[in-house]
Short mmCIF file of C-alpha atoms in Angstrom, two decimals:
data_model
loop_
_atom_site.label_atom_id
_atom_site.label_comp_id
_atom_site.label_asym_id
_atom_site.label_seq_id
_atom_site.Cartn_x
_atom_site.Cartn_y
_atom_site.Cartn_z
CA MET A 1 -1.18 -12.87 11.81
CA ARG A 2 -2.46 -9.32 11.55
CA THR A 3 0.96 -7.73 11.95
CA ARG A 4 1.58 -4.15 10.79
CA LEU A 5 -1.62 -4.24 8.70
CA VAL A 6 -4.05 -2.70 11.14
CA GLY A 7 -5.07 0.03 8.72
CA LEU A 8 -6.24 -2.62 6.28
CA VAL A 9 -9.88 -3.64 6.61
CA ALA A 10 -10.29 -7.13 7.99
CA VAL A 11 -11.61 -8.77 4.88
CA LEU A 12 -11.20 -12.39 4.02
CA LEU A 13 -11.82 -15.11 1.74
CA LEU A 14 -12.80 -18.68 1.96
CA THR A 15 -13.61 -20.68 -1.08
CA VAL A 16 -13.83 -24.17 -2.33
CA VAL A 17 -11.19 -23.59 -4.99
CA GLY A 18 -9.55 -26.91 -4.31
CA ALA A 19 -7.67 -28.91 -1.76
CA LEU A 20 -4.82 -27.27 0.14
CA THR A 21 -1.86 -29.41 -0.82
CA ALA A 22 1.31 -29.55 1.24
CA VAL A 23 4.46 -29.68 -0.86
CA PRO A 24 8.16 -29.51 -0.03
CA ALA A 25 9.68 -26.14 0.76
CA GLN A 26 10.90 -24.26 -2.29
CA ALA A 27 14.29 -25.29 -3.62
CA ALA A 28 17.30 -23.15 -2.79
CA PRO A 29 18.47 -20.86 -5.59
CA ALA A 30 21.17 -21.95 -7.96
CA PRO A 31 24.50 -20.71 -6.54
CA GLY A 32 25.48 -19.19 -9.86
CA TYR A 33 22.56 -16.79 -10.19
CA GLN A 34 23.83 -13.23 -10.32
CA PRO A 35 21.40 -10.35 -10.79
CA PRO A 36 22.49 -7.45 -12.96
CA PRO A 37 23.73 -4.30 -11.21
CA VAL A 38 21.13 -1.75 -10.15
CA THR A 39 20.79 1.43 -12.18
CA PHE A 40 19.72 4.07 -9.69
CA GLY A 41 17.77 7.13 -10.69
CA PRO A 42 15.40 9.69 -9.16
CA CYS A 43 12.67 8.45 -6.83
CA THR A 44 9.09 9.47 -7.48
CA THR A 45 7.85 9.44 -3.88
CA PRO A 46 8.09 13.01 -2.52
CA SER A 47 9.31 11.94 0.93
CA LEU A 48 12.13 9.92 -0.63
CA VAL A 49 13.05 12.78 -2.94
CA THR A 50 13.21 15.13 0.05
CA ALA A 51 15.39 12.64 1.93
CA GLY A 52 17.86 12.44 -0.94
CA ALA A 53 17.12 8.82 -1.80
CA ARG A 54 17.80 7.17 -5.14
CA CYS A 55 15.59 4.43 -6.55
CA GLY A 56 15.93 1.46 -8.85
CA PHE A 57 15.04 -2.17 -9.45
CA VAL A 58 16.69 -5.52 -8.79
CA THR A 59 15.85 -8.16 -11.38
CA VAL A 60 15.19 -11.58 -9.83
CA PRO A 61 13.76 -14.92 -10.96
CA LEU A 62 10.08 -15.53 -10.35
CA ASP A 63 11.13 -19.08 -9.42
CA TYR A 64 14.60 -19.42 -7.89
CA ALA A 65 14.58 -23.11 -8.79
CA ASN A 66 14.59 -21.92 -12.41
CA PRO A 67 16.90 -18.89 -12.42
CA ALA A 68 16.99 -18.71 -16.20
CA GLY A 69 13.20 -18.49 -16.41
CA GLN A 70 10.72 -15.64 -16.00
CA LYS A 71 12.00 -12.53 -14.21
CA ILE A 72 10.31 -10.00 -11.95
CA ARG A 73 11.61 -6.72 -10.50
CA ILE A 74 12.03 -5.68 -6.86
CA ALA A 75 11.78 -1.93 -6.23
CA ILE A 76 14.45 -0.55 -3.90
CA SER A 77 15.50 2.84 -2.54
CA ARG A 78 18.89 3.83 -1.16
CA ILE A 79 20.02 6.62 1.14
CA ALA A 80 23.79 6.46 1.17
CA HIS A 81 26.09 6.67 4.19
CA THR A 82 27.55 10.05 5.08
CA THR A 83 30.56 8.88 7.10
CA PRO A 84 34.08 8.38 5.73
CA GLN A 85 33.77 4.63 6.21
CA SER A 86 30.68 2.57 5.38
CA GLN A 87 29.32 -0.24 7.53
CA GLY A 88 27.52 -1.68 4.51
CA ILE A 89 23.89 -1.89 3.47
CA MET A 90 20.97 -1.92 5.90
CA LEU A 91 17.86 -3.56 4.45
CA VAL A 92 14.59 -2.66 6.17
CA ASN A 93 11.22 -4.42 6.26
CA PRO A 94 8.09 -3.05 8.00
CA GLY A 95 6.22 -6.33 8.43
CA GLY A 96 2.85 -7.45 7.26
CA PRO A 97 3.57 -9.54 5.31
CA GLY A 98 2.55 -7.29 2.48
CA GLY A 99 3.85 -4.02 3.90
CA SER A 100 5.63 -1.62 1.58
CA GLY A 101 9.18 -0.92 2.74
CA LEU A 102 10.35 1.30 -0.10
CA GLY A 103 10.17 4.43 2.04
CA LEU A 104 11.93 2.93 5.06
CA SER A 105 15.38 3.93 3.87
CA ARG A 106 14.41 7.19 5.59
CA LEU A 107 14.73 5.49 8.99
CA ARG A 108 18.42 6.31 8.94
CA SER A 109 17.72 9.77 10.37
CA ARG A 110 15.77 8.30 13.32
CA VAL A 111 18.67 6.36 14.81
CA PRO A 112 20.01 8.29 17.83
CA ASN A 113 23.51 9.74 17.94
CA GLY A 114 23.94 9.56 14.19
CA ALA A 115 24.61 5.83 14.50
CA GLY A 116 22.66 5.11 11.33
CA ASN A 117 24.75 7.42 9.16
CA ALA A 118 27.46 4.84 8.50
CA TYR A 119 25.06 2.57 6.59
CA ASP A 120 23.49 2.68 3.17
CA TRP A 121 19.82 2.24 4.08
CA ILE A 122 17.91 0.13 1.58
CA GLY A 123 14.14 0.22 1.54
CA PHE A 124 12.41 -2.32 -0.66
CA ASP A 125 8.96 -3.45 -1.65
CA PRO A 126 8.86 -7.25 -1.35
CA ARG A 127 7.75 -9.22 -4.38
CA GLY A 128 4.14 -8.52 -5.24
CA VAL A 129 4.07 -5.31 -3.17
CA GLY A 130 3.73 -1.68 -4.18
CA ALA A 131 6.24 -0.52 -6.77
CA SER A 132 7.70 -3.98 -7.37
CA GLU A 133 6.68 -5.57 -10.64
CA PRO A 134 4.28 -7.28 -10.88
CA SER A 135 2.21 -5.90 -8.01
CA LEU A 136 -0.60 -8.14 -6.81
CA SER A 137 -4.14 -6.83 -6.45
CA CYS A 138 -7.17 -9.10 -6.54
CA ASP A 139 -10.10 -6.69 -6.16
CA LYS A 140 -9.51 -3.05 -5.26
CA THR A 141 -13.19 -2.59 -4.39
CA TYR A 142 -13.24 -5.49 -1.95
CA ALA A 143 -12.91 -3.52 1.26
CA GLY A 144 -15.62 -1.19 2.43
CA TYR A 145 -18.08 -0.37 5.18
CA ASN A 146 -20.88 -2.37 6.83
CA ARG A 147 -19.24 -5.73 6.38
CA PRO A 148 -20.91 -8.80 7.89
CA TYR A 149 -20.88 -9.38 11.63
CA TYR A 150 -17.73 -11.24 12.62
CA VAL A 151 -19.01 -13.84 15.10
CA ALA A 152 -19.94 -16.74 12.84
CA THR A 153 -21.17 -18.95 15.67
CA GLU A 154 -23.80 -16.36 16.61
CA ASP A 155 -25.10 -15.44 13.16
CA PRO A 156 -25.34 -18.06 10.38
CA ARG A 157 -26.46 -15.40 7.90
CA ALA A 158 -23.34 -13.37 8.54
CA GLU A 159 -21.20 -16.47 8.14
CA ALA A 160 -22.86 -17.21 4.82
CA ALA A 161 -22.26 -13.64 3.71
CA TRP A 162 -18.55 -13.88 4.59
CA LEU A 163 -18.29 -17.17 2.72
CA ALA A 164 -19.87 -15.72 -0.41
CA LYS A 165 -17.77 -12.55 -0.25
CA THR A 166 -14.51 -14.36 0.33
CA SER A 167 -15.23 -16.95 -2.34
CA ARG A 168 -15.41 -14.21 -4.94
CA TYR A 169 -12.20 -12.63 -3.66
CA THR A 170 -10.27 -15.90 -3.71
CA ALA A 171 -11.38 -16.57 -7.26
CA ALA A 172 -10.17 -13.09 -8.21
CA CYS A 173 -6.77 -13.78 -6.60
CA ALA A 174 -6.45 -17.05 -8.50
CA VAL A 175 -6.84 -15.10 -11.74
CA ALA A 176 -4.84 -12.00 -10.82
CA GLY A 177 -1.99 -13.89 -9.16
CA ARG A 178 -1.46 -16.51 -11.83
CA ASP A 179 2.07 -17.90 -11.39
CA LEU A 180 3.02 -15.29 -8.77
CA LEU A 181 0.84 -16.93 -6.10
CA LYS A 182 3.12 -19.97 -6.19
CA HIS A 183 6.19 -17.86 -5.42
CA LEU A 184 5.23 -15.58 -2.53
CA ARG A 185 6.65 -17.57 0.36
CA THR A 186 8.95 -16.07 2.95
CA THR A 187 11.82 -18.04 1.43
CA ASP A 188 11.23 -16.30 -1.90
CA THR A 189 11.61 -12.87 -0.30
CA VAL A 190 14.67 -14.08 1.63
CA GLU A 191 16.29 -15.01 -1.68
CA ASP A 192 15.28 -11.62 -3.08
CA MET A 193 17.21 -10.09 -0.17
CA GLU A 194 20.19 -12.18 -1.26
CA SER A 195 19.75 -10.89 -4.79
CA ILE A 196 19.69 -7.31 -3.52
CA ARG A 197 22.98 -8.00 -1.72
CA LYS A 198 24.55 -9.42 -4.87
CA ALA A 199 23.20 -6.69 -7.15
CA LEU A 200 24.73 -4.05 -4.89
CA GLY A 201 28.07 -5.87 -4.74
CA GLU A 202 28.03 -6.37 -0.96
CA ARG A 203 29.60 -9.25 0.93
CA GLN A 204 27.03 -9.14 3.76
CA ILE A 205 23.81 -7.41 4.71
CA ASN A 206 22.66 -5.64 7.82
CA PHE A 207 18.93 -5.86 8.45
CA TYR A 208 16.26 -4.02 10.46
CA GLY A 209 12.99 -5.93 10.63
CA PHE A 210 9.71 -5.08 12.32
CA SER A 211 7.02 -7.67 13.10
CA TYR A 212 6.79 -10.11 10.16
CA GLY A 213 10.12 -8.60 9.11
CA THR A 214 11.67 -10.36 12.09
CA TYR A 215 10.68 -13.69 10.55
CA LEU A 216 12.36 -12.63 7.32
CA GLY A 217 15.43 -11.83 9.41
CA THR A 218 15.59 -15.10 11.33
CA THR A 219 14.96 -17.09 8.14
CA TYR A 220 17.67 -15.19 6.27
CA ALA A 221 20.15 -15.66 9.12
CA THR A 222 19.37 -19.38 9.16
CA LEU A 223 19.81 -19.86 5.41
CA HIS A 224 22.61 -17.32 4.91
CA PRO A 225 24.51 -16.96 8.18
CA GLN A 226 27.78 -16.03 6.48
CA GLN A 227 26.09 -13.19 4.63
CA THR A 228 24.50 -11.85 7.83
CA ARG A 229 26.28 -9.02 9.68
CA ARG A 230 24.01 -7.16 12.12
CA MET A 231 20.27 -7.47 12.67
CA VAL A 232 17.75 -5.57 14.77
CA LEU A 233 14.51 -7.54 15.09
CA ASP A 234 11.67 -5.62 16.77
CA GLY A 235 8.36 -7.33 17.58
CA VAL A 236 9.63 -10.88 17.23
CA VAL A 237 7.62 -13.59 15.46
CA ASP A 238 7.86 -17.11 16.87
CA PRO A 239 9.09 -19.20 13.89
CA SER A 240 7.57 -22.35 15.38
CA LYS A 241 4.04 -20.87 15.21
CA VAL A 242 3.93 -20.06 11.47
CA TRP A 243 1.14 -19.23 10.92
CA GLU A 244 -2.12 -20.76 12.14
CA GLN A 245 -1.10 -21.36 15.75
CA GLY A 246 0.49 -17.93 15.85
CA ASN A 247 -2.89 -16.40 15.11
CA TYR A 248 -4.58 -18.27 17.94
CA ASP A 249 -1.86 -17.09 20.34
CA GLN A 250 -2.36 -13.60 19.01
CA ASP A 251 -6.08 -13.69 19.83
CA VAL A 252 -5.35 -14.49 23.48
CA ALA A 253 -2.74 -11.74 23.64
CA PHE A 254 -5.11 -9.14 22.15
CA GLU A 255 -7.71 -10.00 24.77
CA ARG A 256 -5.16 -8.99 27.40
CA SER A 257 -3.90 -5.87 25.66
CA ILE A 258 -7.35 -4.46 24.93
CA GLY A 259 -8.09 -4.90 28.63
CA VAL A 260 -5.09 -2.70 29.38
CA PHE A 261 -6.55 -0.05 27.08
CA PHE A 262 -9.99 -0.25 28.66
CA ALA A 263 -8.39 0.10 32.11
CA TRP A 264 -6.57 3.22 30.88
CA VAL A 265 -9.86 4.71 29.63
CA ALA A 266 -11.41 4.00 33.03
CA LYS A 267 -8.49 5.70 34.75
CA TYR A 268 -9.43 8.88 32.90
CA ASP A 269 -13.18 8.69 33.34
CA ALA A 270 -13.17 12.39 34.20
CA VAL A 271 -12.16 12.99 30.56
CA TYR A 272 -14.03 10.27 28.68
CA HIS A 273 -17.08 9.49 30.89
CA LEU A 274 -17.20 5.85 29.85
CA GLY A 275 -16.92 4.12 33.22
CA THR A 276 -14.61 4.01 36.20
CA THR A 277 -13.54 0.37 35.85
CA GLN A 278 -12.12 -1.75 33.07
CA GLN A 279 -15.23 -3.92 33.19
CA ALA A 280 -17.56 -0.94 32.85
CA VAL A 281 -15.69 0.41 29.82
CA ARG A 282 -15.66 -3.04 28.22
CA ALA A 283 -19.41 -3.26 28.75
CA ARG A 284 -19.83 0.03 26.86
CA TYR A 285 -17.69 -1.35 24.03
CA ASP A 286 -19.71 -4.58 23.86
CA GLU A 287 -23.01 -2.70 23.97
CA GLN A 288 -22.07 -0.63 20.94
CA TYR A 289 -20.61 -3.65 19.15
CA GLN A 290 -24.07 -5.21 19.17
CA LYS A 291 -25.98 -2.00 18.51
CA LEU A 292 -23.91 -1.14 15.43
CA ARG A 293 -24.80 -4.44 13.78
CA THR A 294 -28.11 -2.89 12.71
CA GLN A 295 -27.52 0.85 13.28
CA PRO A 296 -24.12 1.82 11.81
CA ALA A 297 -22.55 5.00 13.19
CA GLY A 298 -22.81 7.74 10.59
CA GLY A 299 -24.42 5.15 8.36
CA LEU A 300 -21.00 3.54 7.80
CA ILE A 301 -19.35 2.19 10.95
CA GLY A 302 -20.90 -1.19 11.66
CA SER A 303 -19.83 -3.77 14.22
CA SER A 304 -16.88 -5.06 12.20
CA GLU A 305 -15.53 -1.56 11.55
CA TRP A 306 -16.01 -0.79 15.25
CA ASN A 307 -13.90 -3.81 16.20
CA ASP A 308 -11.17 -2.88 13.72
CA ILE A 309 -10.92 0.65 15.11
CA PHE A 310 -10.33 -0.70 18.60
CA LEU A 311 -7.85 -3.29 17.35
CA GLN A 312 -5.43 -0.44 16.78
CA ALA A 313 -5.47 0.20 20.54
CA GLY A 314 -4.30 -3.38 21.03
CA TYR A 315 -1.28 -2.73 18.82
CA TYR A 316 0.01 0.67 19.92
CA VAL A 317 -0.44 3.26 22.65
CA TYR A 318 0.17 6.07 20.15
CA GLY A 319 -3.48 6.35 19.09
CA TRP A 320 -5.16 5.74 22.43
CA GLU A 321 -6.36 9.32 22.85
CA ASP A 322 -7.92 9.45 19.39
CA ILE A 323 -9.70 6.12 19.84
CA ALA A 324 -10.94 6.97 23.34
CA SER A 325 -12.12 10.38 22.14
CA ALA A 326 -14.06 8.84 19.27
CA PHE A 327 -15.49 6.23 21.66
CA SER A 328 -16.59 8.92 24.10
CA ALA A 329 -18.07 11.22 21.46
CA TRP A 330 -20.11 8.41 19.97
CA VAL A 331 -21.42 6.97 23.23
CA ASN A 332 -22.08 10.28 24.97
CA GLN A 333 -22.99 12.57 22.06
CA GLN A 334 -23.82 10.22 19.15
CA ASN A 335 -21.12 12.05 17.19
CA PRO A 336 -19.58 9.67 14.61
CA ALA A 337 -16.91 12.08 13.29
CA GLY A 338 -14.05 10.51 15.21
CA LEU A 339 -15.01 6.99 14.20
CA LEU A 340 -15.26 7.96 10.54
CA ALA A 341 -11.85 9.62 10.72
CA LEU A 342 -10.31 6.48 12.23
CA TYR A 343 -11.82 4.18 9.63
CA PRO A 344 -11.41 5.48 6.09
CA ALA A 345 -12.34 2.74 3.64
CA PRO A 346 -9.21 1.34 1.93
CA THR A 347 -8.97 1.83 -1.81
CA ASP A 348 -6.32 -0.80 -2.61
CA ASP A 349 -6.08 -4.42 -1.53
CA ASN A 350 -2.41 -4.91 -2.50
CA GLY A 351 -1.11 -5.29 1.05
CA TYR A 352 -3.87 -7.70 1.99
CA ALA A 353 -3.50 -9.79 -1.17
CA VAL A 354 0.22 -10.27 -0.55
CA TYR A 355 -0.41 -10.89 3.15
CA LEU A 356 -2.56 -13.85 2.16
CA GLY A 357 -0.15 -14.91 -0.55
CA VAL A 358 2.63 -15.29 2.01
CA GLN A 359 0.79 -16.64 5.04
CA CYS A 360 -1.39 -19.03 3.10
CA SER A 361 1.54 -20.61 1.26
CA ASP A 362 4.28 -20.57 3.91
CA ALA A 363 2.71 -23.48 5.78
CA PRO A 364 -0.42 -25.69 5.70
CA TRP A 365 -3.62 -24.56 7.41
CA SER A 366 -6.60 -26.48 8.73
CA ARG A 367 -9.53 -26.92 6.36
CA TYR A 368 -12.47 -24.63 7.07
CA PRO A 369 -14.65 -26.98 9.16
CA GLN A 370 -11.76 -27.69 11.55
CA PHE A 371 -10.64 -24.06 11.44
CA ARG A 372 -14.16 -23.02 12.42
CA GLN A 373 -14.20 -25.47 15.32
CA LYS A 374 -10.87 -24.19 16.65
CA ASN A 375 -12.02 -20.57 16.59
CA ALA A 376 -15.37 -21.45 18.15
CA ALA A 377 -13.51 -23.15 21.00
CA LEU A 378 -11.17 -20.18 21.48
CA PHE A 379 -13.86 -17.50 21.30
CA PRO A 380 -15.11 -17.74 24.92
CA LYS A 381 -11.55 -17.19 26.14
CA ALA A 382 -10.69 -14.37 23.72
CA PRO A 383 -13.89 -12.81 22.34
CA PHE A 384 -12.41 -9.45 21.36
CA GLU A 385 -10.39 -10.58 18.34
CA THR A 386 -10.90 -14.29 17.70
CA TRP A 387 -13.51 -14.13 14.94
CA ALA A 388 -12.17 -10.93 13.41
CA ASN A 389 -8.76 -12.54 13.11
CA ALA A 390 -10.33 -15.77 11.89
CA TRP A 391 -12.03 -14.08 8.97
CA PHE A 392 -8.89 -12.12 8.19
CA ASN A 393 -6.98 -15.39 7.75
CA ALA A 394 -9.71 -17.82 6.74
CA PRO A 395 -8.78 -17.68 3.03
CA CYS A 396 -5.76 -19.78 3.93
CA THR A 397 -8.08 -22.73 4.54
CA PHE A 398 -8.88 -22.81 0.80
CA TRP A 399 -6.06 -20.82 -0.83
CA PRO A 400 -5.51 -21.64 -4.52
CA ALA A 401 -1.70 -21.97 -4.26
CA PRO A 402 0.02 -24.93 -2.59
CA ALA A 403 1.42 -24.60 0.92
CA GLY A 404 5.03 -25.42 1.70
CA ARG A 405 7.00 -26.12 4.86
CA PRO A 406 8.44 -23.35 7.03
CA THR A 407 12.19 -23.12 7.40
CA ALA A 408 13.53 -24.76 10.55
CA VAL A 409 14.94 -21.54 12.02
CA ASN A 410 18.24 -22.02 13.84
CA GLY A 411 20.65 -19.25 14.72
CA ALA A 412 23.55 -21.38 15.89
CA ALA A 413 25.74 -20.14 13.04
CA ALA A 414 24.39 -16.58 13.02
CA PRO A 415 26.31 -13.58 14.37
CA PRO A 416 25.13 -11.60 17.43
CA ILE A 417 21.74 -9.99 16.76
CA LEU A 418 19.54 -7.62 18.78
CA LEU A 419 15.96 -8.59 19.68
CA VAL A 420 13.41 -6.10 21.02
CA SER A 421 9.93 -6.79 22.40
CA GLU A 422 7.50 -5.32 24.89
CA THR A 423 6.14 -7.76 27.46
CA LEU A 424 2.47 -7.49 26.47
CA ASP A 425 2.91 -7.07 22.72
CA ALA A 426 -0.22 -8.70 21.31
CA ALA A 427 0.60 -8.80 17.60
CA THR A 428 3.76 -10.81 18.20
CA PRO A 429 3.42 -12.28 21.69
CA TYR A 430 6.49 -12.04 23.92
CA ALA A 431 6.95 -15.80 24.03
CA GLY A 432 8.13 -15.56 20.43
CA ALA A 433 11.00 -13.27 21.40
CA LEU A 434 12.03 -15.70 24.13
CA ALA A 435 11.95 -18.59 21.67
CA VAL A 436 14.12 -16.77 19.14
CA ARG A 437 16.54 -15.72 21.88
CA GLN A 438 16.94 -19.40 22.76
CA SER A 439 17.56 -20.47 19.17
CA PHE A 440 20.03 -17.63 18.51
CA PRO A 441 22.63 -18.19 21.25
CA LYS A 442 24.63 -15.03 20.46
CA SER A 443 21.57 -12.76 20.57
CA ALA A 444 20.42 -10.39 23.29
CA LEU A 445 16.80 -9.49 24.09
CA VAL A 446 15.69 -6.05 25.23
CA GLU A 447 12.32 -6.04 26.99
CA GLY A 448 10.02 -3.05 27.26
CA THR A 449 8.76 -4.18 30.64
CA GLY A 450 4.97 -4.26 30.91
CA GLY A 451 4.40 -2.46 27.63
CA THR A 452 1.72 -3.26 25.05
CA THR A 453 3.20 -1.46 22.02
CA HIS A 454 4.16 -3.54 19.02
CA ALA A 455 7.48 -2.94 17.21
CA GLY A 456 7.98 0.56 18.58
CA THR A 457 11.68 1.35 18.13
CA LEU A 458 12.79 4.43 16.16
CA GLN A 459 9.42 6.11 16.73
CA GLY A 460 10.80 8.61 19.24
CA GLN A 461 8.78 7.12 22.10
CA ALA A 462 11.16 4.47 23.50
CA PRO A 463 14.47 6.25 24.24
CA CYS A 464 15.98 3.42 26.29
CA GLU A 465 15.40 0.87 23.54
CA ASP A 466 16.55 3.29 20.84
CA GLN A 467 19.82 3.99 22.64
CA ILE A 468 20.58 0.27 22.81
CA VAL A 469 19.81 0.02 19.09
CA ALA A 470 22.15 2.94 18.39
CA ARG A 471 25.03 1.39 20.34
CA TYR A 472 24.60 -1.90 18.53
CA LEU A 473 24.56 -0.25 15.12
CA ALA A 474 27.56 1.89 16.01
CA ASP A 475 29.94 -0.85 17.14
CA GLY A 476 28.07 -4.14 17.39
CA SER A 477 27.86 -4.11 21.19
CA LEU A 478 24.91 -5.88 22.80
CA PRO A 479 23.65 -6.05 26.38
CA ALA A 480 25.40 -8.85 28.24
CA ARG A 481 23.52 -12.09 27.82
CA LYS A 482 22.12 -13.31 31.12
CA ALA A 483 21.72 -16.86 32.30
CA GLY A 484 18.26 -18.36 32.00
CA GLY A 485 15.47 -17.89 29.54
CA GLY A 486 14.44 -14.28 30.15
CA SER A 487 15.40 -10.91 28.71
CA ASP A 488 18.93 -9.53 28.88
CA ALA A 489 18.09 -5.84 29.35
CA GLN A 490 14.95 -4.10 30.55
CA CYS A 491 13.62 -0.71 29.50
CA ALA A 492 10.63 1.38 30.43
CA PRO A 493 7.92 0.67 27.83
CA THR A 494 6.50 3.14 25.36
CA PRO A 495 4.63 5.46 27.73
CA GLN A 496 0.88 5.59 27.93
CA PRO A 497 -0.54 9.04 27.09
CA VAL A 498 -1.98 11.41 29.69
CA PRO A 499 -5.16 12.94 28.26
CA THR A 500 -6.63 16.23 29.39
CA ALA A 501 -9.68 16.53 27.13
CA VAL A 502 -11.61 14.77 24.41
CA ASN A 503 -9.90 15.56 21.13
CA LEU A 504 -12.33 15.25 18.25
CA PRO A 505 -13.02 17.11 15.00
CA ALA A 506 -16.37 18.87 15.19
CA PRO A 507 -18.94 17.65 12.66
CA THR A 508 -19.59 20.14 9.86
CA ALA A 509 -22.08 20.41 7.04
CA ALA A 510 -19.31 19.43 4.63
CA SER A 511 -18.38 16.32 6.61
CA ALA A 512 -22.05 15.33 6.88
CA LYS A 513 -22.42 15.67 3.11
CA ALA A 514 -19.27 13.61 2.55
CA ALA A 515 -20.58 10.91 4.86
CA ALA A 516 -23.89 10.85 3.02
CA SER A 517 -22.06 10.53 -0.29
CA ALA A 518 -20.00 7.67 1.10
CA VAL A 519 -23.15 5.89 2.25
CA THR A 520 -24.59 6.18 -1.23
CA ALA A 521 -21.35 4.96 -2.80
CA VAL A 522 -21.08 1.83 -0.68
CA ALA A 523 -24.76 0.96 -0.49
CA PRO A 524 -24.51 -1.75 -3.19
CA GLN A 525 -21.81 -3.49 -1.12
CA ARG A 526 -23.93 -3.90 2.01
CA TRP A 527 -24.69 -7.39 3.17
CA SER A 528 -28.13 -8.94 3.41
CA GLY A 529 -26.77 -12.34 4.36
CA ASN A 530 -27.89 -14.12 1.22
#
């Protein structure tokens, strides 16, 4: 599920490393394991230094079934409460999986009415991520420009190229990950959260999770209900769809959300000149998608990069003007500057490697031939994202670590928690929020009615939702739970922008030279299909 990883190039792997073997879920940790206290010191990240954070490590077992065995370290940051009385620690996770959360202790200042000031906000990099030790990276040069065409059923040469590329990446992960790959499941990170709680001497945790972070939250609350105090879960993952089915549902939802974006572009045809109907704008998109297969924009933006740029519009409304401006400048002026600005080639695969490490081992996946058949069947219904998402996740069909069983999430014993979702969220479809509301009987769901933005609280764009979050964090109060299976409170969604002009950096001699240099640098990585 491509949650909170849009900036990562959609690059995958698929290799015949061995059979995907289902094994029992990882054993619960020994009750007696107690991590040593954290020694906090200065942070090295400038934004954390400016915010007054302190940083340190929590030492945890690589394998919680063997707490006396090999240890790893989880990097954490803390911004302490400023009120006379503390409401405890607030752990934060940005999603992914594979997203770095070390800097998210800074979210305290974004909670309205000072309601976050009573908590010690704890950012952390999950195991394998960022500053945590060890940090997983399989091949830092893996991502780049001019990747193969996504639609495998239309281009056997492109499919072969993806298979060769991903085979090499999977083999690299098998070497780089070693024992870590066997211990990257959601339950491992949940137990790391427990270790953070113990290391900080707290009786309970509060938790703020975005996207995949909501699955961490619901799993933690299921396994450790007595240690759970308050939780805000924004962009709610359906625990029953982990993870293959969740990706198919996501493809259908992105087809709908990208249509909303294309309709918005058509509404402002006087600005963008791309068509006066959703269908006309989509036709322009599709036309360029095919053209860029053989004639990359600026020599770098091929069809796959083109699709990834527009995927961001399916996630959030925040970047709509930039994407539409780049779209317009390319179609109407053949100016690639905006596209190049929106798609800088990643230089580190850490987030993607851990993403695969979690999703591929949380639950079994179909083998590649069946996986291919399922995506081929879905493609006519959801052509925008089906094959892009398929290649992003296809490594799970041959991942070199065994798959376990997802936790049976049940919030019957959990305290009241706050759920937030916009109706047309594509990354975590709204049905997931309804399912979690049903399984957590003390929860309340806030709906951003009609909105397409994913996990948008505390961004300054959803004041109604943010005020409800602030009240909950201040005193634990939730909207009254309503009868039935719908939401309990409704808010206006994150607003769509109102453009007045195309906003695009003008091409310069320097930018042209930089683009030419980039073309030269990535030329050996281009795909011939053999």
